Coordinates of C-alpha atoms in Angstrom, one line a residue:
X1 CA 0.0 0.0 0.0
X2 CA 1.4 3.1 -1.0
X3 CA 2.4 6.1 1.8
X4 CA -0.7 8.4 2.3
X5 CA 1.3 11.3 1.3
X6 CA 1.8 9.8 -2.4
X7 CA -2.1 9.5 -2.7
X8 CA -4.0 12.0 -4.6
X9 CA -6.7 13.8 -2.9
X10 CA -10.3 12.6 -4.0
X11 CA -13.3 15.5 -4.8
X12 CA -16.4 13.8 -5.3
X13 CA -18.9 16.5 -7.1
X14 CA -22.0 15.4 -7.4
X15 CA -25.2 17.1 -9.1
X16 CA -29.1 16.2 -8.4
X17 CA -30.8 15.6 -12.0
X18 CA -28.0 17.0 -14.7
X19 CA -28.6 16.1 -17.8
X20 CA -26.2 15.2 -20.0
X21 CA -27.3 17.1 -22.5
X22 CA -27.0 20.7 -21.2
X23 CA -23.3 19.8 -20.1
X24 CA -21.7 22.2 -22.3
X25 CA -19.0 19.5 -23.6
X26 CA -21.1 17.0 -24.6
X27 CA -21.8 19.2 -27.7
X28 CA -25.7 19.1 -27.7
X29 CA -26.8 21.8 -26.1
X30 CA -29.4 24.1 -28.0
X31 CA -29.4 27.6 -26.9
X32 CA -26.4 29.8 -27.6
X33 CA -24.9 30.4 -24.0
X34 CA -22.5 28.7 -22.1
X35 CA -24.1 27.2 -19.7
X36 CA -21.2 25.3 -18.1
X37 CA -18.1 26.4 -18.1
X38 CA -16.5 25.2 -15.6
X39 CA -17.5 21.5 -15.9
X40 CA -16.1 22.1 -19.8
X41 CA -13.0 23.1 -18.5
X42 CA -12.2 20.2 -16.3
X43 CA -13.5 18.4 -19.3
X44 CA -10.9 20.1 -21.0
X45 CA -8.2 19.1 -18.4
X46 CA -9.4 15.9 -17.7
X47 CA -11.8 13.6 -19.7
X48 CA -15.6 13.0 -20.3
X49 CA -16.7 9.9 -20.2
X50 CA -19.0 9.3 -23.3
X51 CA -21.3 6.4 -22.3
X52 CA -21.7 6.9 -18.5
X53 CA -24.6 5.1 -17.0
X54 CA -26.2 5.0 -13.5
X55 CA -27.1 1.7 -12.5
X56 CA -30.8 3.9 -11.1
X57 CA -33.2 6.6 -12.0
X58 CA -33.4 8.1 -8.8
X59 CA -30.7 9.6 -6.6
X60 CA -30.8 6.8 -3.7
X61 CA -30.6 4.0 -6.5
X62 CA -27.7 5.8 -8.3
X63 CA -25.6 6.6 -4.7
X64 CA -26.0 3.0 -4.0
X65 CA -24.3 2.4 -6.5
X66 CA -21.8 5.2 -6.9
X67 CA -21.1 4.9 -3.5
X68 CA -20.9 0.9 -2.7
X69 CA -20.3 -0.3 -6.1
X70 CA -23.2 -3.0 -5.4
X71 CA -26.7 -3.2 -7.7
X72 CA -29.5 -1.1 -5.7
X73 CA -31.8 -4.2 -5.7
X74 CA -29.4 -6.4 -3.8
X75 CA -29.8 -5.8 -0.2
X76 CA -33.0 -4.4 0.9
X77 CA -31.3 -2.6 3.8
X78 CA -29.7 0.1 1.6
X79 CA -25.9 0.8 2.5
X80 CA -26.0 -2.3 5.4
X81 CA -23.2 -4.8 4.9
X82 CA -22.6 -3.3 1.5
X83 CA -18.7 -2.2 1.2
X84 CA -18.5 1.4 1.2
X85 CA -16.3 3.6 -0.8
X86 CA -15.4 6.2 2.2
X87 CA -15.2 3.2 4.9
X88 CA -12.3 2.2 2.5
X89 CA -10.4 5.2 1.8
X90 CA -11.1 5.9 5.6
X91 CA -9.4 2.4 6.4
X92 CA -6.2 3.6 4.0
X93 CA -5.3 6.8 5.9
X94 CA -7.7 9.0 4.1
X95 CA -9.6 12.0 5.9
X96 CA -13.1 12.4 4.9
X97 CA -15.7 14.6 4.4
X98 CA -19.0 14.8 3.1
X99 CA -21.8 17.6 2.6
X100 CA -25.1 16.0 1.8
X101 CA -28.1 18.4 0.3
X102 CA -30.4 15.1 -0.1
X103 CA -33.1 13.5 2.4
X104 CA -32.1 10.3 0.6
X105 CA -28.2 10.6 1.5
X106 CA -28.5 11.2 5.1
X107 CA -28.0 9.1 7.8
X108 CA -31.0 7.1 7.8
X109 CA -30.3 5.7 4.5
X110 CA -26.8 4.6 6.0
X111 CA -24.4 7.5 4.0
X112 CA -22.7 8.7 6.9
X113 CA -20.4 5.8 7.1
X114 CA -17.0 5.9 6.9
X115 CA -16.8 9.9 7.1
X116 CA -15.0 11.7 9.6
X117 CA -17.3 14.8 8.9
X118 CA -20.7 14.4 7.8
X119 CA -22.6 17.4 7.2
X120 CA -26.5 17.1 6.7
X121 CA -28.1 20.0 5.9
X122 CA -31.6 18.8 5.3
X123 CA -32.5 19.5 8.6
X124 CA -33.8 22.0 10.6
X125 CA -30.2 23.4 11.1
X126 CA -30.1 24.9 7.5
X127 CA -32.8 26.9 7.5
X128 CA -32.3 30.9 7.5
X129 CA -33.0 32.1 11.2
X130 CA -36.3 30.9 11.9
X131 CA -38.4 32.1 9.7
X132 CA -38.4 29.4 7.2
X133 CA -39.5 27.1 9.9
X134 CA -42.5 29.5 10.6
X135 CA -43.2 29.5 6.9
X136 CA -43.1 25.7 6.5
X137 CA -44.9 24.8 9.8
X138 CA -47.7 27.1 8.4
X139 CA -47.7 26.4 5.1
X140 CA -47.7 22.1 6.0
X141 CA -50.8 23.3 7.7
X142 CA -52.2 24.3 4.9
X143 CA -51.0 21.8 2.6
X144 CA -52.8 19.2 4.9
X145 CA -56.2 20.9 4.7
X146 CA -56.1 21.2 0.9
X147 CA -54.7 17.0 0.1
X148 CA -58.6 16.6 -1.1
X149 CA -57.8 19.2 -4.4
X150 CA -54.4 17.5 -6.0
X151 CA -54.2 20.9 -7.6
X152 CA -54.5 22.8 -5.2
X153 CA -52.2 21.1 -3.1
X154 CA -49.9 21.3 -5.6
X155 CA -49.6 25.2 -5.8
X156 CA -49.6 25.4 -1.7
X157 CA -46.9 22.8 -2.1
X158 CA -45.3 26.0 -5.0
X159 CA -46.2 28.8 -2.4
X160 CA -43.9 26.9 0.5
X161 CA -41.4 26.3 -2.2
X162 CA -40.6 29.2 -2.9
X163 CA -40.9 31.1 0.3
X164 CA -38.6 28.5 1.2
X165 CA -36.5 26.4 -0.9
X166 CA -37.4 23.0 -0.5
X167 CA -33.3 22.4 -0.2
X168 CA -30.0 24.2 0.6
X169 CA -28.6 26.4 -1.7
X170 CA -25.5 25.6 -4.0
X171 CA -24.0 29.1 -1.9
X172 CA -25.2 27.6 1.6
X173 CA -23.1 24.5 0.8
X174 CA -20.3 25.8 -0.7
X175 CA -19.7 28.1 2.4
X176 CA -19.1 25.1 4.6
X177 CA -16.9 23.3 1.9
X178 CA -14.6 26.4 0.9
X179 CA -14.3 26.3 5.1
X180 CA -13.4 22.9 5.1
X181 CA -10.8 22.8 2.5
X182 CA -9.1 26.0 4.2
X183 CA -8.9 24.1 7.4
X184 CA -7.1 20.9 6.1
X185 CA -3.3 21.0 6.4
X186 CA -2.4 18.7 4.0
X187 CA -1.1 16.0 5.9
X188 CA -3.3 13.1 4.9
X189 CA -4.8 12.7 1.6
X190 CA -8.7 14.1 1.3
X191 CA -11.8 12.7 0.5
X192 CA -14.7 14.8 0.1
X193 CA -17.8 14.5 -1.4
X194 CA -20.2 17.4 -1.6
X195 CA -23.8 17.3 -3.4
X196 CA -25.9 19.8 -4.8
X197 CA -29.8 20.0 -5.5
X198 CA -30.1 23.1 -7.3
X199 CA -31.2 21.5 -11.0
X200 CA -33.7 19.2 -9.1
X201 CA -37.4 20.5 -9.4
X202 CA -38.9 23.0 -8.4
X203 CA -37.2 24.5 -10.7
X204 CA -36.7 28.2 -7.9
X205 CA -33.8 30.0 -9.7
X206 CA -32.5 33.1 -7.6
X207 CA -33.1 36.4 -8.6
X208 CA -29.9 36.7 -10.5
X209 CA -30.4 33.7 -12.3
X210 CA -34.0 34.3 -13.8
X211 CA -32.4 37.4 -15.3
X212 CA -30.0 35.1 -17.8
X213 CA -30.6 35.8 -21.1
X214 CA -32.2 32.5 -22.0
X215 CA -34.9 32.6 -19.2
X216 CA -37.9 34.0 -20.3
X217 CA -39.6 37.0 -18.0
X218 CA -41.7 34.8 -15.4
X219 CA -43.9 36.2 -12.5
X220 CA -43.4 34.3 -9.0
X221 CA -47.4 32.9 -9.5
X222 CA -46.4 31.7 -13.2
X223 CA -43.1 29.4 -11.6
X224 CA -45.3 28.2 -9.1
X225 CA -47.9 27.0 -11.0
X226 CA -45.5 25.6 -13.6
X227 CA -43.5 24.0 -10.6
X228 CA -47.1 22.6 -9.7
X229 CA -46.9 20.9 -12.9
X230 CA -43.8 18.6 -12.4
X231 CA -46.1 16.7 -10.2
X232 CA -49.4 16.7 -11.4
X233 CA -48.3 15.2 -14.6
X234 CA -47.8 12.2 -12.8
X235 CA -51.6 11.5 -12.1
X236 CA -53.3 9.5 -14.5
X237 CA -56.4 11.8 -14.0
X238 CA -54.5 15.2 -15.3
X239 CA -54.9 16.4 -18.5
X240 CA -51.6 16.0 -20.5
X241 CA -52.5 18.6 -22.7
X242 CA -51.8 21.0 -19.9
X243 CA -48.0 20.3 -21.1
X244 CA -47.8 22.6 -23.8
X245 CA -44.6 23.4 -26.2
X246 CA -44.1 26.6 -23.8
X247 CA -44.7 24.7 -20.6
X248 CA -42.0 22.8 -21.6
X249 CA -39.9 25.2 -23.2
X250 CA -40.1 27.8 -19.7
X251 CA -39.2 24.6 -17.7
X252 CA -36.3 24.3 -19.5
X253 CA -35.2 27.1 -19.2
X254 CA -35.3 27.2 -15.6
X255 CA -33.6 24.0 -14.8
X256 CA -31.0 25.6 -16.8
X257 CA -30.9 28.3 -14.8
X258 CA -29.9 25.9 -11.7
X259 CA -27.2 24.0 -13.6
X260 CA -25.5 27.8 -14.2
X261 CA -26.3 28.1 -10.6
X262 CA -24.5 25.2 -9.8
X263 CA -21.8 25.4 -12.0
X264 CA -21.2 28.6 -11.0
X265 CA -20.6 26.3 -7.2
X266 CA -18.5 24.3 -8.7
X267 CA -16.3 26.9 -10.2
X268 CA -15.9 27.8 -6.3
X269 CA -14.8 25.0 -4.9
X270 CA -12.2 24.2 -7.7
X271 CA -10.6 28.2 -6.8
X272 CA -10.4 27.0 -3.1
X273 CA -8.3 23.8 -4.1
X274 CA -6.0 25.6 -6.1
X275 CA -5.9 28.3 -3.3
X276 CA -4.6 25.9 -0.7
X277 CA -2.6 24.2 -3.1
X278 CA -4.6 21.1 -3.2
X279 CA -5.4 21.1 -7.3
X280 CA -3.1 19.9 -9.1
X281 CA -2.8 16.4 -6.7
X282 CA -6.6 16.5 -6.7
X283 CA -8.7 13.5 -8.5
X284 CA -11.7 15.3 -8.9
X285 CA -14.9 13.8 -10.5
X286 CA -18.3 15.9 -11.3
X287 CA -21.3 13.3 -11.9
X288 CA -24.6 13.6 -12.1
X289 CA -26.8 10.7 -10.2
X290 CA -29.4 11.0 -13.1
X291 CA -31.5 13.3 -15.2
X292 CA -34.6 14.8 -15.6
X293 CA -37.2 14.3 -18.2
X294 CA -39.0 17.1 -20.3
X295 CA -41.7 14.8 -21.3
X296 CA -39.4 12.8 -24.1
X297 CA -41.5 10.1 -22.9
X298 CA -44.5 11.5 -21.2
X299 CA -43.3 12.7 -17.9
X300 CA -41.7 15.5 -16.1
X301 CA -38.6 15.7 -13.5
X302 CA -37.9 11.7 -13.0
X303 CA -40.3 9.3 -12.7
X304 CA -39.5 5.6 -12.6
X305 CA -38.6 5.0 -15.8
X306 CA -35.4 3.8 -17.4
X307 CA -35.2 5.9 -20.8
X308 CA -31.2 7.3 -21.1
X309 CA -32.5 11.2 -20.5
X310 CA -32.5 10.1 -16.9
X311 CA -29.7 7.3 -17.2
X312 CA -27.3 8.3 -19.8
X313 CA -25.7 10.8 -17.4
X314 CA -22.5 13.4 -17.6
X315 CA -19.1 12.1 -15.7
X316 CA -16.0 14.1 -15.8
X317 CA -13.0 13.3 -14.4
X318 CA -9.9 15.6 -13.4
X319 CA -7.1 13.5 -12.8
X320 CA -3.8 14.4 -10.8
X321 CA -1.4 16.4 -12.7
X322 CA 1.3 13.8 -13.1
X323 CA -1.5 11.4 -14.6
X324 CA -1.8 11.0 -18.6
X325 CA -5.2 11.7 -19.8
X326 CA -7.5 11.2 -23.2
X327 CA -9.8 13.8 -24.1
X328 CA -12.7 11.6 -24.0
X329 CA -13.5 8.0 -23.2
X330 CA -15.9 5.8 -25.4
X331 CA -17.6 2.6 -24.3
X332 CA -19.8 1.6 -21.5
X333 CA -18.8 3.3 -17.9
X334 CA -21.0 1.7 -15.0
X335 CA -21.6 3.8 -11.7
X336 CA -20.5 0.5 -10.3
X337 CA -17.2 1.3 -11.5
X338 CA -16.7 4.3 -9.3
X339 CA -15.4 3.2 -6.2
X340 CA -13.2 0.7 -7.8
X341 CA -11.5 3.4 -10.1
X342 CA -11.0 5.7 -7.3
X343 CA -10.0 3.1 -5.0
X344 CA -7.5 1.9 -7.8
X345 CA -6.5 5.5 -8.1
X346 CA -5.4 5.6 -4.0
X347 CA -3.8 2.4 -4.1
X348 CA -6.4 0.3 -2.6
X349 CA -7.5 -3.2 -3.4
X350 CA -11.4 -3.2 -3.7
X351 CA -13.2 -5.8 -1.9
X352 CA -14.6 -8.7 -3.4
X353 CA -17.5 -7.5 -2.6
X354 CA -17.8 -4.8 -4.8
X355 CA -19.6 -5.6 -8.4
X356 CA -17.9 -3.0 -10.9
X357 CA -14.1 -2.6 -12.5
X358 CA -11.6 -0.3 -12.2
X359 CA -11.1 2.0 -15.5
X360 CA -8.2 3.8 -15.0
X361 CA -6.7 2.7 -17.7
X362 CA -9.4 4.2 -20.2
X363 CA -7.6 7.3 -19.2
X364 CA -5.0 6.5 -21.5
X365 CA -6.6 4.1 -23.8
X366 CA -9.9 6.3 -24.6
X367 CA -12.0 3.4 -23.9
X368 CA -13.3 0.6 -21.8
X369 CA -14.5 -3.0 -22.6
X370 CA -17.1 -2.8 -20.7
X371 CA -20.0 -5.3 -22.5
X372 CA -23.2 -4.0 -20.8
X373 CA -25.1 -2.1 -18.3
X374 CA -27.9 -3.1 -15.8
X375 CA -29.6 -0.4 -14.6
X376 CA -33.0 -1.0 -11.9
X377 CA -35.4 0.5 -10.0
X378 CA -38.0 -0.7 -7.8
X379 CA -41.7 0.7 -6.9
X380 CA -42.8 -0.6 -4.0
X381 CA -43.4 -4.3 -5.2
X382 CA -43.3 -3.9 -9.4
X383 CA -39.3 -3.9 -10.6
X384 CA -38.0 -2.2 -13.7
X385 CA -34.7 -3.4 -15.1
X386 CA -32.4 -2.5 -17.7
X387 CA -29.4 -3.7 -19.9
X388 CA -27.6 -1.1 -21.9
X389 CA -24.9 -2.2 -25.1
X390 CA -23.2 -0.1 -27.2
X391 CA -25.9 -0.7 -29.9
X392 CA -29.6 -1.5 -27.7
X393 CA -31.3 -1.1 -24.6
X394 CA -33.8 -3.6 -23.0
X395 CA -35.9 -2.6 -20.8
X396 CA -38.7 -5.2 -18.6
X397 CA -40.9 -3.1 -16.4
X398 CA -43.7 -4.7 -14.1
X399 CA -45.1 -1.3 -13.1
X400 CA -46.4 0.0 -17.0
X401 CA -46.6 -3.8 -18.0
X402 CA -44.3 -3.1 -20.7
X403 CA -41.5 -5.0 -22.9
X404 CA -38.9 -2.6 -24.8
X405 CA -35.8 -3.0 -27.1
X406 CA -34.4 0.0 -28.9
X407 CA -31.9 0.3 -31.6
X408 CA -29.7 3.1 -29.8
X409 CA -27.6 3.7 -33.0
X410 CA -30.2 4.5 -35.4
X411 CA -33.1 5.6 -32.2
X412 CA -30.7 7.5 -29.6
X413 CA -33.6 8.9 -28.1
X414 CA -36.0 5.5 -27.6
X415 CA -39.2 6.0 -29.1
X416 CA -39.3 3.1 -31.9
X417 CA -39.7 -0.4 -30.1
X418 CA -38.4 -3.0 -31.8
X419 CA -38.7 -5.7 -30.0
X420 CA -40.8 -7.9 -32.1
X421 CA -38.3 -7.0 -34.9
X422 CA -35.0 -8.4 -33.5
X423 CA -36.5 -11.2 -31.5
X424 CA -33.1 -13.1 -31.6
X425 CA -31.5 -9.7 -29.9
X426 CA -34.9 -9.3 -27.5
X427 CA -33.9 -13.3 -26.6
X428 CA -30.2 -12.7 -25.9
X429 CA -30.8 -9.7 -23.7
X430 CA -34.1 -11.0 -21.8
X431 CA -31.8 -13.9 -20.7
X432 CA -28.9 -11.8 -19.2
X433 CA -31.9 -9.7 -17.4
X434 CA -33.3 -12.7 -16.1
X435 CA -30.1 -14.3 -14.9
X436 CA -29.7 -10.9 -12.9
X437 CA -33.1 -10.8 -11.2
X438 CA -32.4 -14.6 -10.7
X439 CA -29.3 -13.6 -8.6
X440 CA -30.9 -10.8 -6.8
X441 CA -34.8 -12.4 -6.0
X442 CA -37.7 -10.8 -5.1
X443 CA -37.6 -7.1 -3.5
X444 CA -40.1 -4.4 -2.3
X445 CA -39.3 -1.2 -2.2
X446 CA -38.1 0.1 1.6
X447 CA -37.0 3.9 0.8
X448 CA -39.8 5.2 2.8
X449 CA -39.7 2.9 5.8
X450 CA -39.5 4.2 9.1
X451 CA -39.4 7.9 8.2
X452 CA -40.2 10.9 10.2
X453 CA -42.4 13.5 10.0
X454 CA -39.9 15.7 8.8
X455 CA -38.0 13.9 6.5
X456 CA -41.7 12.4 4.5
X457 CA -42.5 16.9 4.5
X458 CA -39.0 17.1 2.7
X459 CA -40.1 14.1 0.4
X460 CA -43.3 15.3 -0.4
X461 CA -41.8 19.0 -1.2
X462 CA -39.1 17.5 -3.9
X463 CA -42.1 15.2 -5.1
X464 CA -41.2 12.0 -4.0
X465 CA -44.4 11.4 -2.2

């Protein structure tokens, strides 16, 4: 094992429901601005990784994965007796840090483990004073009086919103990790992770950011009662037609408001690592757990479904100075395959345990050999799974009572099923699926177990419940 002081430092940046197509150096993005310069300059330095896929639609599937290099579907006790990535840096002299924006990445859910420092600010603690906490205790109040009108409850849900952000700012976080880095001496080699929420809905761009030139001149009511939409759309009984071109097109463009917002963060925290000299030995990663959907397939935000706008995700990687790097990286990249590559990176065996394979050496050959890519999701009892090649994807899910294949060369964006059309591909690809659900059995959903009142408030206000 190498001496800690020849490890590089590890900054783990991860982004709530970034899309890979408004990252900047993916080359797809359709408005004339540059929405993220900073991610395109680590690009720049670093690489992008092409074909990056989360093994789940939804950020506690994705972590799961990202962070214990395990399938979400294989222990029903979320991070319990899983190998975890900051348990094993911890355990090879690293110090580590983590500031978590997400109800799903807190404590309950297991994420604290191996961390030194684990910052949660979805509690009461972040909240401005106390007046937030008056606004939210009155405006629950209200929400609770008006559950019999879904829209209704809805736009109280909007009002509370955005009185009060229904999650820290990318500023609020960046405060406490700017503070951090300037305490660390150097001594030990870093990990830190640090997530922001900012692109997930409501879409609530700060003042400075609604006045970008790409954001169209929106009252406080009209945000709300598009925000109010994100949700309703998920209701069979609402009216689809609701979703207009401009509904979509003004939802757009503030979710791009919050990935300037949090690129702008980002921009931050990479000025504080050069500042105290920690850069240039820095491995630093920006990921996004998954994206959100603009009703590509009849949805908004991210609902469980497993089309690539909310699986085929942005992953950048800044490696240390003295490491060779490629541009860009084709071929299949799994979430799995996080820990091991950073583990491989600090000069740490993985575990067994641990389901996915380093790629560190794609930073020098441009690709991986990667063949496939499961990908699941669970609601409460009905599974969705699945399996992503260079050239299909296959999806089985219980919940719509649907079959998919889709020819991702010559369909990139999934709307032609083929299934009946390449039955000896549909054959090939159910069995691998099947194998894996074999291996994993039967599983009900348990993200909402044993909740408080408090945390299901903070579900309910990012629309998870």
């Amino acid at each position: 094992m190498p001496d800690p002081a020849d490890r590089p430092h590890v900054v783990f940046l991860t982004v709530d429901s970034l899309r890979r197509d408004d990252v900047g150096c993916y080359g797809q993005l359709d408005i004339e601005y540059d929405l993220t310069p900073q991610i395109d300059t680590l690009a720049d330095e670093g690489a992008r990784f092409d074909a990056a896929i989360s093994n789940g639609p939804s950020t506690l599937y994705s972590f799961l994965a990202s962070q214990t290099s395990t399938y979400p579907l294989e222990d029903e006790e979320h991070t319990r007796n899983r190998p975890f990535l900051a348990e094993e840096l911890s355990k090879g002299g690293y110090e580590t840090a983590a500031f978590v924006t997400n109800p799903f990445l807190t404590t309950h859910y297991g994420f604290d483990r191996g961390f030194d420092h684990f910052r949660d600010f979805t509690g009461s603690e972040a909240d401005d004073g106390g007046t937030a906490g008056l606004k939210r205790d009155f405006m629950d109040k209200l929400n609770r009086a008006l559950r019999r009108s879904p829209f209704l409850y809805e736009i109280a849900k909007g009002v509370k919103n955005f009185s009060s952000a229904p999650f820290p700012r990318a500023g609020q976080v960046n405060d406490e990790v700017v503070t951090y880095l300037e305490s660390t001496d150097g001594g030990d080699p870093l990990f830190l992770w640090a997530h922001y929420m900012d692109p997930h809905h409501p879409y609530l761009p700060e003042p400075e950011y609604r006045d970008l030139p790409f954001v169209p001149s929106l009252s406080k009511w009209e945000i709300i009662r598009l925000s109010a939409k994100i949700d309703l759309v998920k209701r069979d009984d609402y009216d689809r037609t609701n979703i207009t071109d401009e509904t979509l097109s003004n939802l757009r463009a503030l979710y791009r408001a919050q990935i300037k917002r949090t690129d702008d963060a980002i921009k931050r925290v990479v000025r504080s690592l050069k500042e105290n000299g920690l850069y240039d030995d820095t491995l630093l990663i920006i990921a996004s757990d998954h994206g959100d959907e603009f009703f590509e397939h009849g949805s908004l935000g991210h609902s469980p479904q497993l089309y690539d706008e909310l699986i085929h995700v942005p992953f950048v990687v800044k490696t240390p100075a003295d490491h060779e790097t490629i541009e860009s990286v084709e071929g299949l990249m799994a979430y799995l395959d996080i820990p091991p590559t950073v583990l491989d990176f600090a000069g740490i065996t993985p575990p067994s345990s641990m389901r996915g394979e380093s790629v560190r050496e794609s930073f020098e050959t441009g690709a991986t050999d990667r063949g496939h890519v499961i990908s699941e999701y669970t609601y409460w009892d009905d599974r969705i799974t699945s399996l992503r090649t260079p050239e299909w994807k296959y999806i089985v899910d219980d919940l719509h009572d649907r079959e998919e294949l889709f020819d991702i060369n010559t369909d990139p964006t999934e709307q032609t099923n083929v299934l009946s059309d390449t039955p000896d591909v549909a054959a090939e690809l159910r069995e691998i699926v099947r194998t894996h659900l074999d291996s994993e059995g039967e599983h009900q959903s348990t993200a909402y177990d044993d909740i408080d009142d408090e945390m299901r408030g903070q579900l309910e206000d990012l629309g998870y419940l």
